[in-house]
């Protein structure tokens, strides 16, 4: 589907929030946890589409948000898009976060650009009557993304490595992770997700993580994103990106 860039908010030297609108018609059904594959046009080096989480869906305005971190050529080109540029997206891809039981306490944990899928999921949980809480982590206060948006949905706990906001230290050391929560959802770098998974086991929480394995096709054809699970090797792009930690063969 072609989308027009409505706005590119350069929220940080490394991050852009792209607000997109379908060139024609309305957004398809999209679920929190799903991702899109973005085509990087006019690039001499980036031939494959790049996977980006759905950050937020604004149905009222028929808009889709993507939060993009400059990691290399493809994401840099996306961060340089201007209003009225067009981007082509393959969507929706992947599975979604599981619904917690009614009345469950839920904590959504995002490290760095891993906060991206948590905004859409938090907003949806709130709409459905839950009271989602968030734990966001980054190097410093300046790197905590979309804080106002998260605060508008629920209580936000923060960890920064330099102590400029919230608790000092790694997100995985935040004291909120030692409290019992029924459901923890997490996205971020693999070592962080493994540490959060361990904490979730300790407090008896059900835990889902959103994996960001390297991807090429996004459609289950190239096997570039395979993850070892208790059911054998599976493609993260079609069977994930969201997995219950009990499905993964991660070592503690
Ligand atoms: C399901 C999923 C959702 C994602 N959601 C987001 C998001 O919301 N926002 C965002 O900014 N990024 C997200 N990513 C990561 C993003 O896809 C990569 O940063 C991007 O593909 C890098 O492309 P590039 O051309 O900029 O960099 P490249 O030049 O291709 O690579 C630059 C660096 O990024 C690493 N890299 C490349 N591809 C990936 C990948 N798929 N995952 C992790 N590291 C990679 C490379 O190893 C290299 O170190 C997501 C990845 C997945 C799989
Ligand atoms: S990215 Fe090709 S199979 Fe998953």
JSON list of C-alpha atoms in Angstrom, two decimals, residues 46-182:
[
{"chain": "A", "resi": 46, "resn": "UNK", "atom": "CA", "xyz": [19.15, -0.88, 0.30]},
{"chain": "A", "resi": 47, "resn": "UNK", "atom": "CA", "xyz": [17.26, -3.35, -1.85]},
{"chain": "A", "resi": 48, "resn": "UNK", "atom": "CA", "xyz": [15.25, -5.21, 0.78]},
{"chain": "A", "resi": 49, "resn": "UNK", "atom": "CA", "xyz": [12.34, -3.76, 2.67]},
{"chain": "A", "resi": 50, "resn": "UNK", "atom": "CA", "xyz": [13.00, -2.93, 6.34]},
{"chain": "A", "resi": 51, "resn": "UNK", "atom": "CA", "xyz": [10.77, -4.23, 9.19]},
{"chain": "A", "resi": 52, "resn": "UNK", "atom": "CA", "xyz": [9.31, -1.52, 11.45]},
{"chain": "A", "resi": 53, "resn": "UNK", "atom": "CA", "xyz": [6.77, -2.00, 14.26]},
{"chain": "A", "resi": 54, "resn": "UNK", "atom": "CA", "xyz": [3.38, -0.36, 14.17]},
{"chain": "A", "resi": 55, "resn": "UNK", "atom": "CA", "xyz": [3.87, 2.42, 16.72]},
{"chain": "A", "resi": 56, "resn": "UNK", "atom": "CA", "xyz": [0.32, 3.74, 16.80]},
{"chain": "A", "resi": 57, "resn": "UNK", "atom": "CA", "xyz": [-2.88, 3.67, 14.76]},
{"chain": "A", "resi": 58, "resn": "UNK", "atom": "CA", "xyz": [-4.96, 6.82, 14.77]},
{"chain": "A", "resi": 59, "resn": "UNK", "atom": "CA", "xyz": [-8.23, 5.54, 13.27]},
{"chain": "A", "resi": 60, "resn": "UNK", "atom": "CA", "xyz": [-9.99, 8.88, 13.65]},
{"chain": "A", "resi": 61, "resn": "UNK", "atom": "CA", "xyz": [-7.49, 10.56, 11.33]},
{"chain": "A", "resi": 62, "resn": "UNK", "atom": "CA", "xyz": [-6.76, 7.41, 9.27]},
{"chain": "A", "resi": 63, "resn": "UNK", "atom": "CA", "xyz": [-3.07, 7.68, 10.25]},
{"chain": "A", "resi": 64, "resn": "UNK", "atom": "CA", "xyz": [-0.33, 5.15, 11.00]},
{"chain": "A", "resi": 65, "resn": "UNK", "atom": "CA", "xyz": [2.72, 6.06, 13.09]},
{"chain": "A", "resi": 66, "resn": "UNK", "atom": "CA", "xyz": [6.19, 4.56, 12.68]},
{"chain": "A", "resi": 67, "resn": "UNK", "atom": "CA", "xyz": [8.96, 5.36, 15.17]},
{"chain": "A", "resi": 68, "resn": "UNK", "atom": "CA", "xyz": [12.28, 4.94, 13.37]},
{"chain": "A", "resi": 69, "resn": "UNK", "atom": "CA", "xyz": [15.80, 4.81, 14.78]},
{"chain": "A", "resi": 70, "resn": "UNK", "atom": "CA", "xyz": [18.67, 5.56, 12.40]},
{"chain": "A", "resi": 71, "resn": "UNK", "atom": "CA", "xyz": [20.59, 2.25, 12.44]},
{"chain": "A", "resi": 72, "resn": "UNK", "atom": "CA", "xyz": [21.97, 2.23, 8.89]},
{"chain": "A", "resi": 73, "resn": "UNK", "atom": "CA", "xyz": [21.25, 3.35, 5.34]},
{"chain": "A", "resi": 74, "resn": "UNK", "atom": "CA", "xyz": [17.62, 2.21, 5.13]},
{"chain": "A", "resi": 75, "resn": "UNK", "atom": "CA", "xyz": [16.40, 3.72, 8.38]},
{"chain": "A", "resi": 76, "resn": "UNK", "atom": "CA", "xyz": [18.42, 6.89, 7.72]},
{"chain": "A", "resi": 77, "resn": "UNK", "atom": "CA", "xyz": [16.61, 7.30, 4.38]},
{"chain": "A", "resi": 78, "resn": "UNK", "atom": "CA", "xyz": [13.27, 6.87, 6.17]},
{"chain": "A", "resi": 79, "resn": "UNK", "atom": "CA", "xyz": [14.20, 9.48, 8.78]},
{"chain": "A", "resi": 80, "resn": "UNK", "atom": "CA", "xyz": [14.91, 11.94, 5.96]},
{"chain": "A", "resi": 81, "resn": "UNK", "atom": "CA", "xyz": [11.42, 11.66, 4.43]},
{"chain": "A", "resi": 82, "resn": "UNK", "atom": "CA", "xyz": [9.47, 14.88, 4.13]},
{"chain": "A", "resi": 83, "resn": "UNK", "atom": "CA", "xyz": [5.77, 15.71, 4.21]},
{"chain": "A", "resi": 84, "resn": "UNK", "atom": "CA", "xyz": [4.05, 14.65, 0.96]},
{"chain": "A", "resi": 85, "resn": "UNK", "atom": "CA", "xyz": [6.73, 12.03, 0.12]},
{"chain": "A", "resi": 86, "resn": "UNK", "atom": "CA", "xyz": [5.34, 8.56, -0.57]},
{"chain": "A", "resi": 87, "resn": "UNK", "atom": "CA", "xyz": [6.41, 5.29, 1.07]},
{"chain": "A", "resi": 88, "resn": "UNK", "atom": "CA", "xyz": [5.26, 1.81, 0.14]},
{"chain": "A", "resi": 89, "resn": "UNK", "atom": "CA", "xyz": [4.40, -0.56, 3.01]},
{"chain": "A", "resi": 90, "resn": "UNK", "atom": "CA", "xyz": [3.69, -4.28, 3.07]},
{"chain": "A", "resi": 91, "resn": "UNK", "atom": "CA", "xyz": [1.17, -4.73, 5.88]},
{"chain": "A", "resi": 92, "resn": "UNK", "atom": "CA", "xyz": [-0.04, -6.07, 8.22]},
{"chain": "A", "resi": 93, "resn": "UNK", "atom": "CA", "xyz": [2.67, -8.62, 9.03]},
{"chain": "A", "resi": 94, "resn": "UNK", "atom": "CA", "xyz": [3.23, -10.97, 11.96]},
{"chain": "A", "resi": 95, "resn": "UNK", "atom": "CA", "xyz": [1.13, -11.88, 14.98]},
{"chain": "A", "resi": 96, "resn": "UNK", "atom": "CA", "xyz": [-0.18, -9.75, 17.82]},
{"chain": "A", "resi": 97, "resn": "UNK", "atom": "CA", "xyz": [0.20, -9.53, 21.60]},
{"chain": "A", "resi": 98, "resn": "UNK", "atom": "CA", "xyz": [-2.15, -11.84, 23.53]},
{"chain": "A", "resi": 99, "resn": "UNK", "atom": "CA", "xyz": [-5.02, -10.35, 25.45]},
{"chain": "A", "resi": 100, "resn": "UNK", "atom": "CA", "xyz": [-4.56, -10.60, 29.23]},
{"chain": "A", "resi": 101, "resn": "UNK", "atom": "CA", "xyz": [-7.37, -12.00, 31.39]},
{"chain": "A", "resi": 102, "resn": "UNK", "atom": "CA", "xyz": [-10.01, -9.54, 32.51]},
{"chain": "A", "resi": 103, "resn": "UNK", "atom": "CA", "xyz": [-8.83, -7.35, 35.38]},
{"chain": "A", "resi": 104, "resn": "UNK", "atom": "CA", "xyz": [-5.19, -8.43, 35.02]},
{"chain": "A", "resi": 105, "resn": "UNK", "atom": "CA", "xyz": [-2.39, -6.04, 35.97]},
{"chain": "A", "resi": 106, "resn": "UNK", "atom": "CA", "xyz": [-0.22, -5.34, 32.91]},
{"chain": "A", "resi": 107, "resn": "UNK", "atom": "CA", "xyz": [3.24, -3.84, 32.54]},
{"chain": "A", "resi": 108, "resn": "UNK", "atom": "CA", "xyz": [4.56, -2.89, 29.10]},
{"chain": "A", "resi": 109, "resn": "UNK", "atom": "CA", "xyz": [8.36, -2.68, 28.98]},
{"chain": "A", "resi": 110, "resn": "UNK", "atom": "CA", "xyz": [10.27, -0.94, 26.20]},
{"chain": "A", "resi": 111, "resn": "UNK", "atom": "CA", "xyz": [13.99, -0.37, 25.86]},
{"chain": "A", "resi": 112, "resn": "UNK", "atom": "CA", "xyz": [15.22, 2.21, 23.31]},
{"chain": "A", "resi": 113, "resn": "UNK", "atom": "CA", "xyz": [13.22, 1.99, 20.09]},
{"chain": "A", "resi": 114, "resn": "UNK", "atom": "CA", "xyz": [11.61, -1.14, 21.60]},
{"chain": "A", "resi": 115, "resn": "UNK", "atom": "CA", "xyz": [9.02, 1.25, 23.03]},
{"chain": "A", "resi": 116, "resn": "UNK", "atom": "CA", "xyz": [7.55, 1.44, 19.49]},
{"chain": "A", "resi": 117, "resn": "UNK", "atom": "CA", "xyz": [4.95, -1.36, 19.65]},
{"chain": "A", "resi": 118, "resn": "UNK", "atom": "CA", "xyz": [4.03, -0.53, 23.25]},
{"chain": "A", "resi": 119, "resn": "UNK", "atom": "CA", "xyz": [2.24, 2.75, 22.48]},
{"chain": "A", "resi": 120, "resn": "UNK", "atom": "CA", "xyz": [-0.34, 1.11, 20.20]},
{"chain": "A", "resi": 121, "resn": "UNK", "atom": "CA", "xyz": [-0.72, -1.85, 22.60]},
{"chain": "A", "resi": 122, "resn": "UNK", "atom": "CA", "xyz": [-1.05, 0.39, 25.66]},
{"chain": "A", "resi": 123, "resn": "UNK", "atom": "CA", "xyz": [-3.67, 2.55, 23.96]},
{"chain": "A", "resi": 124, "resn": "UNK", "atom": "CA", "xyz": [-5.63, -0.53, 22.91]},
{"chain": "A", "resi": 125, "resn": "UNK", "atom": "CA", "xyz": [-5.47, -2.05, 26.41]},
{"chain": "A", "resi": 126, "resn": "UNK", "atom": "CA", "xyz": [-6.74, 1.22, 27.89]},
{"chain": "A", "resi": 127, "resn": "UNK", "atom": "CA", "xyz": [-9.58, 1.33, 25.36]},
{"chain": "A", "resi": 128, "resn": "UNK", "atom": "CA", "xyz": [-10.53, -2.20, 26.44]},
{"chain": "A", "resi": 129, "resn": "UNK", "atom": "CA", "xyz": [-10.74, -1.21, 30.12]},
{"chain": "A", "resi": 130, "resn": "UNK", "atom": "CA", "xyz": [-7.29, -2.25, 31.39]},
{"chain": "A", "resi": 131, "resn": "UNK", "atom": "CA", "xyz": [-4.98, 0.07, 33.33]},
{"chain": "A", "resi": 132, "resn": "UNK", "atom": "CA", "xyz": [-1.67, -0.47, 31.55]},
{"chain": "A", "resi": 133, "resn": "UNK", "atom": "CA", "xyz": [1.57, 0.66, 33.20]},
{"chain": "A", "resi": 134, "resn": "UNK", "atom": "CA", "xyz": [4.81, 1.27, 31.33]},
{"chain": "A", "resi": 135, "resn": "UNK", "atom": "CA", "xyz": [8.48, 0.83, 32.08]},
{"chain": "A", "resi": 136, "resn": "UNK", "atom": "CA", "xyz": [10.70, 2.74, 29.66]},
{"chain": "A", "resi": 137, "resn": "UNK", "atom": "CA", "xyz": [14.47, 2.67, 29.65]},
{"chain": "A", "resi": 138, "resn": "UNK", "atom": "CA", "xyz": [17.31, 4.40, 27.82]},
{"chain": "A", "resi": 139, "resn": "UNK", "atom": "CA", "xyz": [20.78, 5.85, 28.34]},
{"chain": "A", "resi": 140, "resn": "UNK", "atom": "CA", "xyz": [19.54, 9.28, 29.43]},
{"chain": "A", "resi": 141, "resn": "UNK", "atom": "CA", "xyz": [16.36, 11.35, 29.75]},
{"chain": "A", "resi": 142, "resn": "UNK", "atom": "CA", "xyz": [16.89, 12.71, 26.24]},
{"chain": "A", "resi": 143, "resn": "UNK", "atom": "CA", "xyz": [16.62, 9.17, 24.82]},
{"chain": "A", "resi": 144, "resn": "UNK", "atom": "CA", "xyz": [13.28, 8.32, 26.48]},
{"chain": "A", "resi": 145, "resn": "UNK", "atom": "CA", "xyz": [10.88, 8.35, 23.55]},
{"chain": "A", "resi": 146, "resn": "UNK", "atom": "CA", "xyz": [7.21, 9.43, 23.41]},
{"chain": "A", "resi": 147, "resn": "UNK", "atom": "CA", "xyz": [7.07, 10.03, 27.17]},
{"chain": "A", "resi": 148, "resn": "UNK", "atom": "CA", "xyz": [4.10, 12.42, 26.87]},
{"chain": "A", "resi": 149, "resn": "UNK", "atom": "CA", "xyz": [2.14, 9.92, 24.78]},
{"chain": "A", "resi": 150, "resn": "UNK", "atom": "CA", "xyz": [2.78, 7.09, 27.27]},
{"chain": "A", "resi": 151, "resn": "UNK", "atom": "CA", "xyz": [1.95, 9.32, 30.25]},
{"chain": "A", "resi": 152, "resn": "UNK", "atom": "CA", "xyz": [-1.38, 10.10, 28.58]},
{"chain": "A", "resi": 153, "resn": "UNK", "atom": "CA", "xyz": [-2.28, 6.40, 28.67]},
{"chain": "A", "resi": 154, "resn": "UNK", "atom": "CA", "xyz": [-1.07, 5.16, 32.05]},
{"chain": "A", "resi": 155, "resn": "UNK", "atom": "CA", "xyz": [1.52, 5.32, 34.83]},
{"chain": "A", "resi": 156, "resn": "UNK", "atom": "CA", "xyz": [5.08, 5.42, 33.50]},
{"chain": "A", "resi": 157, "resn": "UNK", "atom": "CA", "xyz": [8.18, 4.14, 35.31]},
{"chain": "A", "resi": 158, "resn": "UNK", "atom": "CA", "xyz": [11.55, 5.14, 33.89]},
{"chain": "A", "resi": 159, "resn": "UNK", "atom": "CA", "xyz": [15.14, 3.94, 34.15]},
{"chain": "A", "resi": 160, "resn": "UNK", "atom": "CA", "xyz": [18.09, 5.86, 32.73]},
{"chain": "A", "resi": 161, "resn": "UNK", "atom": "CA", "xyz": [21.67, 4.66, 32.83]},
{"chain": "A", "resi": 162, "resn": "UNK", "atom": "CA", "xyz": [22.97, 8.12, 33.77]},
{"chain": "A", "resi": 163, "resn": "UNK", "atom": "CA", "xyz": [20.22, 8.77, 36.34]},
{"chain": "A", "resi": 164, "resn": "UNK", "atom": "CA", "xyz": [18.91, 11.87, 34.51]},
{"chain": "A", "resi": 165, "resn": "UNK", "atom": "CA", "xyz": [15.32, 10.57, 34.82]},
{"chain": "A", "resi": 166, "resn": "UNK", "atom": "CA", "xyz": [13.68, 7.92, 37.00]},
{"chain": "A", "resi": 167, "resn": "UNK", "atom": "CA", "xyz": [15.76, 5.18, 38.59]},
{"chain": "A", "resi": 168, "resn": "UNK", "atom": "CA", "xyz": [19.47, 5.07, 37.84]},
{"chain": "A", "resi": 169, "resn": "UNK", "atom": "CA", "xyz": [20.72, 1.98, 36.05]},
{"chain": "A", "resi": 170, "resn": "UNK", "atom": "CA", "xyz": [19.60, -0.53, 33.48]},
{"chain": "A", "resi": 171, "resn": "UNK", "atom": "CA", "xyz": [15.89, -0.94, 32.82]},
{"chain": "A", "resi": 172, "resn": "UNK", "atom": "CA", "xyz": [16.20, -4.58, 33.94]},
{"chain": "A", "resi": 173, "resn": "UNK", "atom": "CA", "xyz": [17.16, -3.38, 37.45]},
{"chain": "A", "resi": 174, "resn": "UNK", "atom": "CA", "xyz": [14.06, -1.20, 37.88]},
{"chain": "A", "resi": 175, "resn": "UNK", "atom": "CA", "xyz": [12.33, -2.05, 41.16]},
{"chain": "A", "resi": 176, "resn": "UNK", "atom": "CA", "xyz": [8.92, -2.29, 39.46]},
{"chain": "A", "resi": 177, "resn": "UNK", "atom": "CA", "xyz": [10.07, -5.56, 37.88]},
{"chain": "A", "resi": 178, "resn": "UNK", "atom": "CA", "xyz": [10.37, -7.10, 41.36]},
{"chain": "A", "resi": 179, "resn": "UNK", "atom": "CA", "xyz": [6.68, -6.43, 42.07]},
{"chain": "A", "resi": 180, "resn": "UNK", "atom": "CA", "xyz": [4.12, -9.03, 41.01]},
{"chain": "A", "resi": 181, "resn": "UNK", "atom": "CA", "xyz": [2.35, -8.18, 37.78]},
{"chain": "A", "resi": 182, "resn": "UNK", "atom": "CA", "xyz": [0.01, -10.61, 36.02]}
]
